Coordinates of C-alpha atoms in Angstrom, one line a residue:
M1 CA 40.4 -54.1 -20.8
F2 CA 36.9 -55.6 -20.2
L3 CA 36.5 -53.6 -17.0
G4 CA 37.3 -50.3 -18.8
I5 CA 34.7 -51.0 -21.4
L6 CA 32.1 -51.8 -18.8
I7 CA 32.8 -48.6 -16.9
A8 CA 32.5 -46.6 -20.2
L9 CA 29.2 -48.2 -21.0
L10 CA 27.9 -47.4 -17.5
I11 CA 28.9 -43.8 -17.8
F12 CA 27.3 -43.3 -21.2
S13 CA 24.1 -45.1 -20.1
L14 CA 23.5 -42.8 -17.1
P15 CA 20.7 -40.2 -17.7
V16 CA 22.1 -36.8 -18.4
A17 CA 20.6 -33.9 -16.5
A18 CA 18.9 -31.4 -18.8
D19 CA 20.2 -27.9 -18.7
N20 CA 17.9 -24.9 -17.9
T21 CA 16.8 -23.1 -21.0
N22 CA 14.2 -20.7 -22.2
L23 CA 11.3 -23.0 -22.8
A24 CA 9.1 -20.1 -24.1
L25 CA 11.3 -19.3 -27.1
E26 CA 9.1 -19.1 -30.2
K27 CA 6.2 -20.7 -28.4
P28 CA 2.7 -19.4 -29.1
Y29 CA 0.8 -17.2 -26.6
V30 CA -2.4 -15.3 -26.1
F31 CA -3.3 -12.2 -24.1
N32 CA -6.6 -11.5 -22.3
L33 CA -6.5 -8.1 -24.0
K34 CA -4.4 -7.2 -27.0
P35 CA -1.7 -4.5 -26.7
N36 CA -2.9 -1.0 -27.2
E37 CA -2.2 1.1 -30.4
P38 CA 0.3 1.9 -31.6
Y39 CA 2.3 -0.5 -29.5
T40 CA 0.8 -3.7 -30.9
D41 CA 2.2 -7.2 -31.2
K42 CA 3.0 -7.9 -34.8
G43 CA 3.2 -11.7 -34.2
G44 CA 5.3 -13.7 -31.8
E45 CA 7.4 -10.7 -30.5
L46 CA 7.0 -11.6 -26.9
T47 CA 8.8 -14.9 -27.3
D48 CA 11.0 -14.3 -30.3
G49 CA 14.3 -14.0 -28.3
Q50 CA 14.8 -10.4 -29.5
R51 CA 15.0 -7.8 -26.7
A52 CA 13.7 -4.3 -27.2
K53 CA 15.8 -1.3 -26.4
A54 CA 15.0 1.3 -23.7
S55 CA 13.0 3.4 -26.0
I56 CA 9.2 3.6 -26.5
G57 CA 10.0 4.0 -30.2
D58 CA 11.3 0.4 -30.4
S59 CA 8.6 -1.5 -32.1
A60 CA 9.5 -4.7 -30.3
W61 CA 7.7 -3.5 -27.2
Q62 CA 4.0 -4.4 -26.6
G63 CA 2.3 -1.5 -24.8
F64 CA -0.7 -1.8 -22.5
S65 CA -2.7 1.2 -21.1
R66 CA -4.8 1.0 -17.9
G67 CA -7.3 -1.7 -17.1
E68 CA -5.5 -2.9 -13.9
Y69 CA -3.9 -6.0 -15.3
R70 CA -3.1 -8.2 -18.3
I71 CA -2.7 -12.0 -18.5
V72 CA -0.6 -13.8 -21.1
V73 CA -0.8 -17.6 -21.5
V74 CA 2.0 -19.5 -23.2
D75 CA 1.6 -23.0 -24.5
L76 CA 4.9 -24.9 -24.1
G77 CA 3.7 -27.8 -26.2
A78 CA 4.4 -30.3 -23.5
T79 CA 4.6 -30.4 -19.7
Y80 CA 7.9 -29.2 -18.2
A81 CA 9.5 -28.6 -14.8
I82 CA 9.7 -24.7 -14.6
D83 CA 12.2 -22.9 -12.4
T84 CA 11.8 -19.2 -13.1
I85 CA 9.7 -16.7 -15.0
K86 CA 11.3 -13.5 -16.4
L87 CA 9.5 -10.6 -18.0
S88 CA 11.4 -7.7 -19.5
S89 CA 9.8 -4.2 -19.1
M90 CA 10.9 -0.6 -19.2
K91 CA 10.3 2.8 -17.5
D92 CA 10.0 6.1 -19.2
E93 CA 8.9 8.7 -16.6
G94 CA 8.5 11.4 -19.2
G95 CA 6.2 9.2 -21.3
N96 CA 4.3 7.9 -18.3
V97 CA 5.5 4.4 -18.8
W98 CA 6.1 2.4 -15.6
F99 CA 7.3 -1.0 -14.5
P100 CA 4.4 -3.3 -13.4
G101 CA 3.9 -3.3 -9.7
N102 CA 3.5 -7.0 -9.4
M103 CA 3.6 -10.3 -11.3
S104 CA 1.8 -13.6 -10.6
V105 CA 2.3 -17.0 -12.2
A106 CA -0.2 -19.9 -12.5
L107 CA 0.4 -23.3 -14.2
S108 CA -1.8 -25.9 -15.8
D109 CA -1.4 -29.2 -17.6
D110 CA -4.7 -28.9 -19.5
G111 CA -5.3 -25.2 -19.8
I112 CA -8.5 -25.6 -17.7
N113 CA -7.4 -26.3 -14.1
W114 CA -4.9 -23.8 -12.8
Q115 CA -2.7 -23.6 -9.7
T116 CA -1.1 -20.3 -8.7
V117 CA 2.6 -21.1 -7.9
N118 CA 4.0 -17.8 -6.8
D119 CA 3.9 -14.0 -7.2
N120 CA 6.1 -11.0 -6.5
Y121 CA 5.6 -7.3 -5.8
Y122 CA 8.0 -4.6 -6.9
G123 CA 8.7 -1.3 -5.2
S124 CA 10.9 1.4 -6.4
K125 CA 13.9 -0.1 -4.6
D126 CA 13.5 -3.4 -6.4
L127 CA 13.9 -2.1 -10.0
P128 CA 16.3 0.4 -11.7
Q129 CA 15.9 3.9 -10.5
Q130 CA 16.7 5.9 -13.7
A131 CA 13.9 7.9 -15.3
L132 CA 14.5 6.0 -18.6
T133 CA 15.6 2.4 -18.2
K134 CA 14.9 -1.2 -18.7
G135 CA 14.2 -3.8 -15.9
E136 CA 13.3 -7.4 -15.4
L137 CA 10.5 -8.9 -13.3
V138 CA 11.4 -12.3 -11.9
V139 CA 9.2 -14.9 -10.2
D140 CA 10.5 -18.2 -8.9
T141 CA 8.3 -21.2 -9.7
F142 CA 10.3 -23.9 -7.8
N143 CA 10.4 -26.5 -10.6
E144 CA 6.6 -26.9 -10.5
K145 CA 5.2 -28.6 -13.6
G146 CA 2.9 -27.4 -16.3
R147 CA 2.3 -27.1 -20.0
Y148 CA 0.4 -23.8 -20.0
V149 CA 1.9 -20.9 -18.2
A150 CA -0.2 -17.9 -17.2
V151 CA 1.6 -14.7 -16.3
K152 CA -0.4 -11.8 -14.8
F153 CA 1.1 -8.4 -14.5
A154 CA -0.3 -5.1 -13.2
V155 CA -1.1 -2.2 -15.6
S156 CA -1.6 1.4 -14.5
F157 CA -0.9 4.2 -17.0
W158 CA 1.3 2.6 -19.6
V159 CA 3.2 -0.7 -19.2
F160 CA 5.6 -2.0 -21.9
V161 CA 6.7 -5.6 -22.0
D162 CA 9.0 -7.4 -24.4
E163 CA 10.6 -10.7 -23.9
L164 CA 8.9 -13.3 -21.7
E165 CA 11.2 -16.1 -20.6
I166 CA 10.1 -19.4 -19.0
I167 CA 13.2 -21.0 -17.6
G168 CA 13.3 -24.7 -17.0
K169 CA 14.7 -28.1 -17.9
D170 CA 14.5 -28.9 -21.6
Q171 CA 13.1 -32.3 -20.9
P172 CA 9.4 -32.9 -21.8
L173 CA 7.5 -34.8 -19.1
G174 CA 4.6 -35.8 -21.3
N175 CA 1.5 -34.2 -22.7
E176 CA 3.0 -33.6 -26.1
S177 CA 0.3 -35.2 -28.1
T178 CA -2.6 -33.3 -26.6
K179 CA -4.1 -30.7 -28.9
S180 CA -3.5 -27.1 -27.8
I181 CA -6.5 -25.2 -26.4
L182 CA -4.7 -21.9 -26.4
D183 CA -7.6 -20.3 -28.3
E184 CA -10.1 -21.5 -25.6
I185 CA -8.4 -20.2 -22.5
N186 CA -10.8 -18.8 -19.9
F187 CA -8.9 -15.8 -18.5
K188 CA -11.6 -15.1 -15.9
N189 CA -11.0 -18.5 -14.3
I190 CA -7.2 -17.8 -14.2
N191 CA -7.7 -14.4 -12.6
T192 CA -10.1 -15.9 -10.0
E193 CA -7.5 -18.5 -9.1
I194 CA -4.7 -15.9 -8.8
I195 CA -6.7 -13.5 -6.7
K196 CA -7.3 -16.2 -4.1
F197 CA -3.6 -16.9 -3.7
F198 CA -2.3 -16.2 -0.2
N199 CA 1.5 -16.3 -0.3
K200 CA 2.2 -17.3 3.3
A201 CA 5.7 -18.5 2.3
V202 CA 6.9 -14.9 1.5
Y203 CA 6.2 -14.0 5.1
D204 CA 7.5 -17.1 6.7
K205 CA 10.9 -16.8 5.1
T206 CA 11.3 -13.1 6.0
E207 CA 13.4 -12.3 9.1
G208 CA 13.0 -9.2 11.2
E209 CA 10.8 -7.6 13.9
F210 CA 7.7 -5.4 13.6
L211 CA 7.6 -2.0 15.3
L212 CA 5.8 -2.6 18.6
A213 CA 3.7 -0.2 20.5
S214 CA 6.2 1.3 23.0
E215 CA 8.0 4.4 24.1
K216 CA 9.3 4.5 20.5
T217 CA 5.7 5.1 19.3
G218 CA 4.8 7.6 22.0
S219 CA 2.9 4.6 23.5
A220 CA 0.4 4.8 20.6
K221 CA -0.9 1.4 19.5
D222 CA -4.2 1.7 17.6
I223 CA -4.3 4.9 15.7
M224 CA -7.6 6.0 14.1
L225 CA -7.2 8.5 11.2
V226 CA -9.6 11.4 11.7
Y227 CA -10.1 13.3 8.4
D228 CA -11.2 16.8 9.2
Q229 CA -11.4 18.5 5.9
A230 CA -13.6 20.6 3.6
T231 CA -15.3 17.5 2.0
G232 CA -16.7 15.5 4.9
I233 CA -18.4 15.8 8.3
R234 CA -17.7 18.4 11.0
W235 CA -16.3 16.3 13.9
S236 CA -18.7 17.0 16.8
E237 CA -18.9 15.0 20.0
V238 CA -21.7 12.8 18.6
Y239 CA -19.4 11.7 15.7
A240 CA -16.4 11.2 17.9
Y241 CA -18.2 9.2 20.6
P242 CA -18.1 5.7 18.9
Y243 CA -14.4 6.0 18.3
V244 CA -13.2 7.0 21.7
A245 CA -15.5 4.4 23.4
Y246 CA -16.9 1.1 22.2
L247 CA -20.7 1.4 22.2
D248 CA -23.2 -1.5 22.5
E249 CA -26.2 -1.7 20.3
D250 CA -28.0 0.7 22.6
L251 CA -25.2 3.1 22.1
K252 CA -24.0 2.9 25.7
P253 CA -20.2 2.9 26.2
K254 CA -18.7 -0.4 27.4
A255 CA -15.0 0.2 27.2
W256 CA -12.4 2.5 25.6
F257 CA -11.8 1.9 21.9
F258 CA -8.9 3.5 19.9
D259 CA -6.2 4.9 22.0
T260 CA -4.7 7.4 19.5
F261 CA -6.3 9.8 16.9
L262 CA -4.4 11.2 14.0
F263 CA -5.9 14.4 12.7
L264 CA -5.4 15.2 9.1
G265 CA -7.1 16.5 6.0
I266 CA -6.9 16.3 2.2
T267 CA -9.2 18.9 0.9
T268 CA -9.4 22.7 1.6
A269 CA -12.2 25.1 1.4
S270 CA -10.5 26.7 -1.6
G271 CA -10.5 23.4 -3.5
R272 CA -6.8 22.8 -3.0
N273 CA -5.0 19.8 -1.5
F274 CA -2.7 19.4 1.5
G275 CA -0.6 16.6 -0.1
A276 CA -0.7 16.9 -3.9
P277 CA -1.3 19.5 -6.7
P278 CA -3.0 21.8 -6.6
Y279 CA -1.1 22.4 -3.4
A280 CA -2.7 24.2 -0.4
D281 CA -1.3 27.7 0.3
K282 CA -0.5 29.5 3.5
F283 CA -4.1 30.7 3.8
D284 CA -5.3 27.1 3.5
W285 CA -3.0 26.0 6.3
F286 CA -4.4 28.7 8.5
W287 CA -7.9 27.6 7.6
W288 CA -7.2 24.1 8.7
L289 CA -5.8 25.2 12.0
E290 CA -8.9 27.4 12.7
R291 CA -11.1 24.5 11.7
V292 CA -9.7 21.8 14.0
F293 CA -9.5 24.2 17.0
E294 CA -13.0 25.6 16.6
P295 CA -14.9 25.1 20.0
G296 CA -17.3 22.2 19.8
Y297 CA -15.6 20.6 16.8
G298 CA -12.3 18.8 16.0
F299 CA -10.1 18.4 19.0
D300 CA -12.7 19.9 21.4
A301 CA -15.2 17.3 20.1
Y302 CA -12.9 14.5 21.0
N303 CA -12.1 16.0 24.4
R304 CA -15.8 16.3 25.2
A305 CA -16.5 12.8 24.0
I306 CA -13.8 11.3 26.2
T307 CA -15.1 13.3 29.2
T308 CA -18.6 12.0 28.6
A309 CA -17.5 8.4 28.1
G310 CA -15.2 8.6 31.1
E311 CA -18.1 9.6 33.4
K312 CA -20.1 6.6 32.3
L313 CA -17.1 4.2 32.4
G314 CA -16.0 5.5 35.8
D315 CA -12.6 6.6 34.4
L316 CA -12.0 10.3 34.9
D317 CA -8.3 10.2 34.3
Y318 CA -8.1 8.6 30.9
K319 CA -6.5 10.6 28.1
A320 CA -6.4 9.9 24.4
K321 CA -3.2 10.5 22.4
I322 CA -3.2 12.9 19.5
I323 CA -1.0 13.1 16.4
V324 CA -1.4 16.0 14.0
M325 CA -0.5 16.2 10.3
I326 CA 2.2 18.4 8.8
P327 CA 0.8 19.3 5.4
Y328 CA 3.2 18.9 2.5
P329 CA 5.0 22.2 1.8
G330 CA 4.7 22.1 -1.9
E331 CA 4.0 25.0 -4.3
D332 CA 2.4 25.2 -7.7
R333 CA 4.1 27.3 -10.4
S334 CA 0.8 29.0 -11.1
H335 CA -0.2 29.6 -7.4
A336 CA 2.2 30.9 -4.7
F337 CA 2.2 29.3 -1.3
D338 CA 2.8 32.8 0.1
K339 CA 1.8 35.7 -2.0
A340 CA 4.5 37.8 -0.3
N341 CA 7.2 35.4 -1.5
P342 CA 6.1 33.5 -4.6
G343 CA 8.1 30.5 -5.7
Y344 CA 10.3 30.2 -2.6
L345 CA 9.3 26.6 -2.0
D346 CA 10.0 25.6 -5.7
L347 CA 13.4 24.1 -6.2
Y348 CA 13.3 25.1 -9.9
Q349 CA 12.9 28.7 -9.0
V350 CA 15.2 29.1 -6.0
G351 CA 17.5 26.1 -6.2
R352 CA 17.7 22.9 -4.2
E353 CA 19.4 24.2 -1.0
D354 CA 17.2 27.3 -0.7
A355 CA 14.0 25.3 -1.4
A356 CA 14.8 22.8 1.3
Q357 CA 15.6 25.5 3.9
N358 CA 12.5 27.4 3.0
R359 CA 10.3 24.3 3.3
L360 CA 11.8 23.6 6.7
S361 CA 11.1 27.2 7.7
V362 CA 7.4 26.8 6.7
V363 CA 7.1 23.7 8.8
K364 CA 8.7 25.5 11.8
W365 CA 6.1 28.3 11.4
Y366 CA 3.3 25.8 11.2
L367 CA 4.4 23.9 14.3
S368 CA 4.7 27.2 16.2
E369 CA 1.2 28.2 15.1
F370 CA -0.2 24.9 16.1
E371 CA 1.4 24.7 19.5
K372 CA 0.2 28.2 20.4
R373 CA -3.3 27.1 19.8
W374 CA -2.9 23.8 21.5
E375 CA -1.5 25.3 24.7
S376 CA -4.2 28.0 24.7
A377 CA -7.0 25.3 24.3
G378 CA -5.9 23.4 27.4
Y379 CA -7.6 20.1 26.6
D380 CA -7.6 18.0 29.7
R381 CA -8.4 14.6 28.1
L382 CA -6.0 14.8 25.1
E383 CA -2.3 14.3 25.0
L384 CA -0.3 15.5 22.0
I385 CA 2.4 12.9 21.2
G386 CA 3.6 13.7 17.7
Y387 CA 3.3 14.9 14.2
Y388 CA 2.5 13.1 11.0
W389 CA 4.2 13.7 7.6
F390 CA 1.2 13.9 5.3
S391 CA 2.7 13.0 2.0
E392 CA 2.6 9.2 1.5
N393 CA 5.4 9.3 -1.0
L394 CA 8.8 11.0 -1.6
D395 CA 9.3 13.5 -4.5
R396 CA 11.1 12.3 -7.6
E397 CA 13.7 15.1 -7.4
G398 CA 15.0 13.9 -4.0
L399 CA 14.3 17.2 -2.3
D400 CA 12.3 15.6 0.5
R401 CA 15.3 13.6 1.6
V402 CA 17.2 16.8 2.2
Y403 CA 14.9 18.5 4.8
L404 CA 12.9 15.6 6.2
P405 CA 15.6 14.5 8.7
E406 CA 15.8 18.1 9.9
I407 CA 12.0 18.1 10.5
G408 CA 12.4 14.8 12.5
N409 CA 15.1 16.5 14.6
L410 CA 12.9 19.5 15.2
V411 CA 9.9 17.3 16.3
R412 CA 12.0 15.3 18.7
E413 CA 13.6 18.5 20.2
K414 CA 10.0 19.5 21.1
G415 CA 9.6 16.1 22.8
Y416 CA 7.3 14.5 20.2
K417 CA 7.5 11.6 17.8
F418 CA 7.5 11.8 14.0
F419 CA 5.1 9.5 12.2
W420 CA 4.6 8.4 8.6
I421 CA 2.2 6.0 6.7
P422 CA 3.6 5.5 3.1
W423 CA 1.6 3.7 0.5
F424 CA 2.5 0.1 -0.4
L425 CA 6.2 -0.2 -1.2
A426 CA 6.5 3.6 -1.7
P427 CA 9.9 5.1 -2.1
G428 CA 11.6 5.6 1.3
Y429 CA 9.7 3.0 3.4
A430 CA 12.9 0.8 3.7
D431 CA 15.1 3.7 4.9
W432 CA 12.6 5.5 7.0
K433 CA 15.1 5.9 9.9
E434 CA 17.5 7.8 7.7
L435 CA 14.6 10.1 6.6
G436 CA 14.1 11.1 10.3
F437 CA 11.0 9.2 11.3
D438 CA 10.4 7.6 14.6
A439 CA 7.4 5.4 13.7
V440 CA 6.2 4.2 10.3
M441 CA 3.2 2.1 9.2
M442 CA 2.9 0.6 5.7
Q443 CA -0.4 0.7 3.7
P444 CA -1.1 -2.6 2.1
N445 CA -3.7 -0.9 -0.2
Y446 CA -5.4 -4.3 -0.6
M447 CA -8.8 -2.8 -0.1
F448 CA -8.4 -0.5 -3.1
A449 CA -6.6 -2.8 -5.6
Q450 CA -9.6 -4.9 -6.5
E451 CA -7.6 -7.2 -8.9
S452 CA -4.8 -7.7 -6.4
A453 CA -4.2 -11.2 -5.0
K454 CA -4.8 -11.8 -1.3
S455 CA -1.0 -12.3 -1.2
R456 CA -0.6 -8.6 -1.1
L457 CA -1.3 -8.8 2.7
P458 CA 1.5 -11.2 3.6
K459 CA 3.8 -9.3 1.4
A460 CA 3.1 -6.0 3.2
A461 CA 3.5 -7.9 6.5
A462 CA 6.8 -9.4 5.4
E463 CA 8.2 -5.9 4.4
A464 CA 6.9 -4.5 7.7
K465 CA 8.7 -7.2 9.6
K466 CA 11.9 -6.9 7.6
Y467 CA 12.2 -3.1 8.0
G468 CA 10.7 -2.7 11.5
L469 CA 7.4 -1.1 10.6
G470 CA 3.8 -1.2 11.7
L471 CA 0.8 -1.7 9.4
E472 CA -2.3 0.1 8.3
Y473 CA -5.8 -1.5 8.1
E474 CA -8.0 0.0 5.4
A475 CA -11.7 0.2 4.5
D476 CA -13.8 2.3 2.2
S477 CA -17.6 2.9 1.9
S478 CA -18.0 -0.1 -0.4
I479 CA -17.9 -2.4 2.6
F480 CA -21.5 -1.3 3.4
Y481 CA -23.0 -2.5 0.1
N482 CA -20.5 -5.0 -1.3
S483 CA -20.0 -8.3 0.6
E484 CA -16.9 -9.1 -1.3
K485 CA -15.3 -5.8 -0.2
R486 CA -16.4 -6.4 3.3
E487 CA -14.6 -9.7 3.3
R488 CA -11.5 -8.0 1.9
F489 CA -11.6 -5.7 5.0
Y490 CA -11.9 -8.7 7.3
D491 CA -9.0 -10.3 5.5
Y492 CA -6.7 -7.7 7.0
F493 CA -7.6 -9.0 10.5
R494 CA -7.5 -12.6 9.4
T495 CA -4.0 -12.2 8.0
A496 CA -2.7 -11.0 11.3
N497 CA -4.1 -14.1 13.0
T498 CA -2.9 -16.5 10.2
L499 CA 0.6 -15.2 10.2
G500 CA 0.7 -14.7 14.0
Y501 CA 2.4 -11.3 14.0
G502 CA 0.7 -10.3 17.3
H503 CA -1.5 -7.9 19.0
N504 CA 1.1 -5.4 20.0
I505 CA 2.4 -4.0 16.7
L506 CA 1.8 -0.4 15.9
R507 CA -1.4 -0.2 13.8
S508 CA -3.3 2.6 12.1
Y509 CA -6.8 2.5 10.6
Y510 CA -8.1 4.2 7.5
Q511 CA -11.9 4.1 7.1
D512 CA -12.8 7.0 4.7
V513 CA -14.2 9.5 7.1
N514 CA -16.9 8.1 9.4
L515 CA -17.5 4.4 8.4
L516 CA -17.2 2.9 11.8
G517 CA -19.3 5.6 13.4
T518 CA -22.0 4.9 10.9
A519 CA -21.7 1.2 11.4
A520 CA -22.1 1.5 15.1
R521 CA -25.5 3.1 14.7
H522 CA -26.7 1.0 11.8
S523 CA -29.8 -1.1 12.0
D524 CA -28.5 -3.8 9.6
P525 CA -26.7 -6.5 11.6
E526 CA -24.1 -7.1 8.9
I527 CA -23.2 -3.4 8.9
R528 CA -23.2 -3.2 12.7
R529 CA -20.9 -6.3 12.7
I530 CA -18.2 -4.3 11.0
Y531 CA -18.0 -2.1 14.1
D532 CA -18.0 -5.1 16.5
L533 CA -15.4 -7.1 14.6
T534 CA -13.1 -4.1 14.5
Y535 CA -13.4 -3.7 18.2
E536 CA -12.6 -7.4 18.6
F537 CA -9.5 -7.0 16.5
V538 CA -8.3 -4.0 18.4
T539 CA -8.8 -5.8 21.7
G540 CA -7.2 -9.0 20.5
T541 CA -10.4 -11.2 20.6
F542 CA -10.9 -11.5 16.9
S543 CA -10.3 -15.2 16.0
E544 CA -10.9 -15.8 12.3
T545 CA -8.0 -16.8 10.0
V546 CA -7.6 -16.7 6.2
K547 CA -9.4 -19.3 4.2
E548 CA -7.1 -20.4 1.4

């Protein structure tokens, strides 16, 4: 009898583990920028436990338009161990409402000193695919502790959010008596802390293998994008020289530089576009072919530059590899691709099957026109190894998925490789083999997303490793006059060293049009250093790592 009572007392005296619950329910919060009209917060709607429906007409949504990001800070009233953050959102393609592309979480005990705990990035494959639907963004926080929870989410056109849930143990760990400073939150400090976050763990836990430079890539390893287009320079030998060979400060060649050059263009002389509306027409495609094959320019300029550099380097046999764009075979309703056959590339005018076959026919015609010119030119220092799909995305209607594999087969039948460089987490990057590509590199887009955390780089690397891709390295003209942007460019190189994913993966380089060539000839040592450090990275001698 006594023993039974003792056991019962012991059982009831043991601490009971608290269950996970929504700690944010009916807790106060503040935004760095209030929701935009007419989708305003009428008071506490983000944490009231009431979920909005998949309709922009539901007043429970808070709507945010443009501005890159928003931050919401919740005061839990005490310090708690927090397991997960969940944020409900919605997509309405017709209303230009989109899921946030990423979400970051930072915690604080006092609302002043912040620690970024984790973040996540969301591609189209990670959230519901329907044109009108709800979705939930989730970030694990590993039972880290905090009273104040800051959630940052990306905003492009319109982003709608409703219920924010902070899941954790309903067991206060102190800090209840401290007065709330929710009205004094410094959002700039929070954002600065989040931007510095380098999420190495997301890479370390990802299994897979990068796409290495090999026969699979046509032996291409370091691919420089050469934009030959209406807006930009005419590529003469002088412009090509610092890319085919590494030049010292006296502009004398010391070694070969990039091994592969991808020729492409965005703008046409008519003001149209090779990859997006207003789409280039057949005349524009002819115009580009004539441009890149003009003697003294384009391909001929690179052929001459390699000849000149080879004479000075004592290497008369070296050849650079060439990849050539396939413009996107789109067609505007108001402007026919081919005046003799208006609308024949438009699935809404001729149907899905005919549009796919007609687009394939256009690509066949283009490849034939290109190869006739290539054979006639007889470049002795250039080797054509493949074609590049110019569009960095897939169409929403799914038509590209119908004919892209056939283009891949066509390219391989000719003995070439089919390349693609989609933007960060773009539709199709994870199933690139089914789409018919031989070699794919992902754009991190870290250079252009100014408010994006440094963690975007390990995320891109993790996805590349997981799905067998290479990576692109990116710069724009801001690196000449903005030291912070220059450091962002170097962060691409530092990330490769920090994560240790090697010197032999397939890599492409975007640098506007002629940034590195300009840097090579620049009198400012900091600008010239851009050129030198890029060469160090290409050759595997760059040694810096990420400073966290």
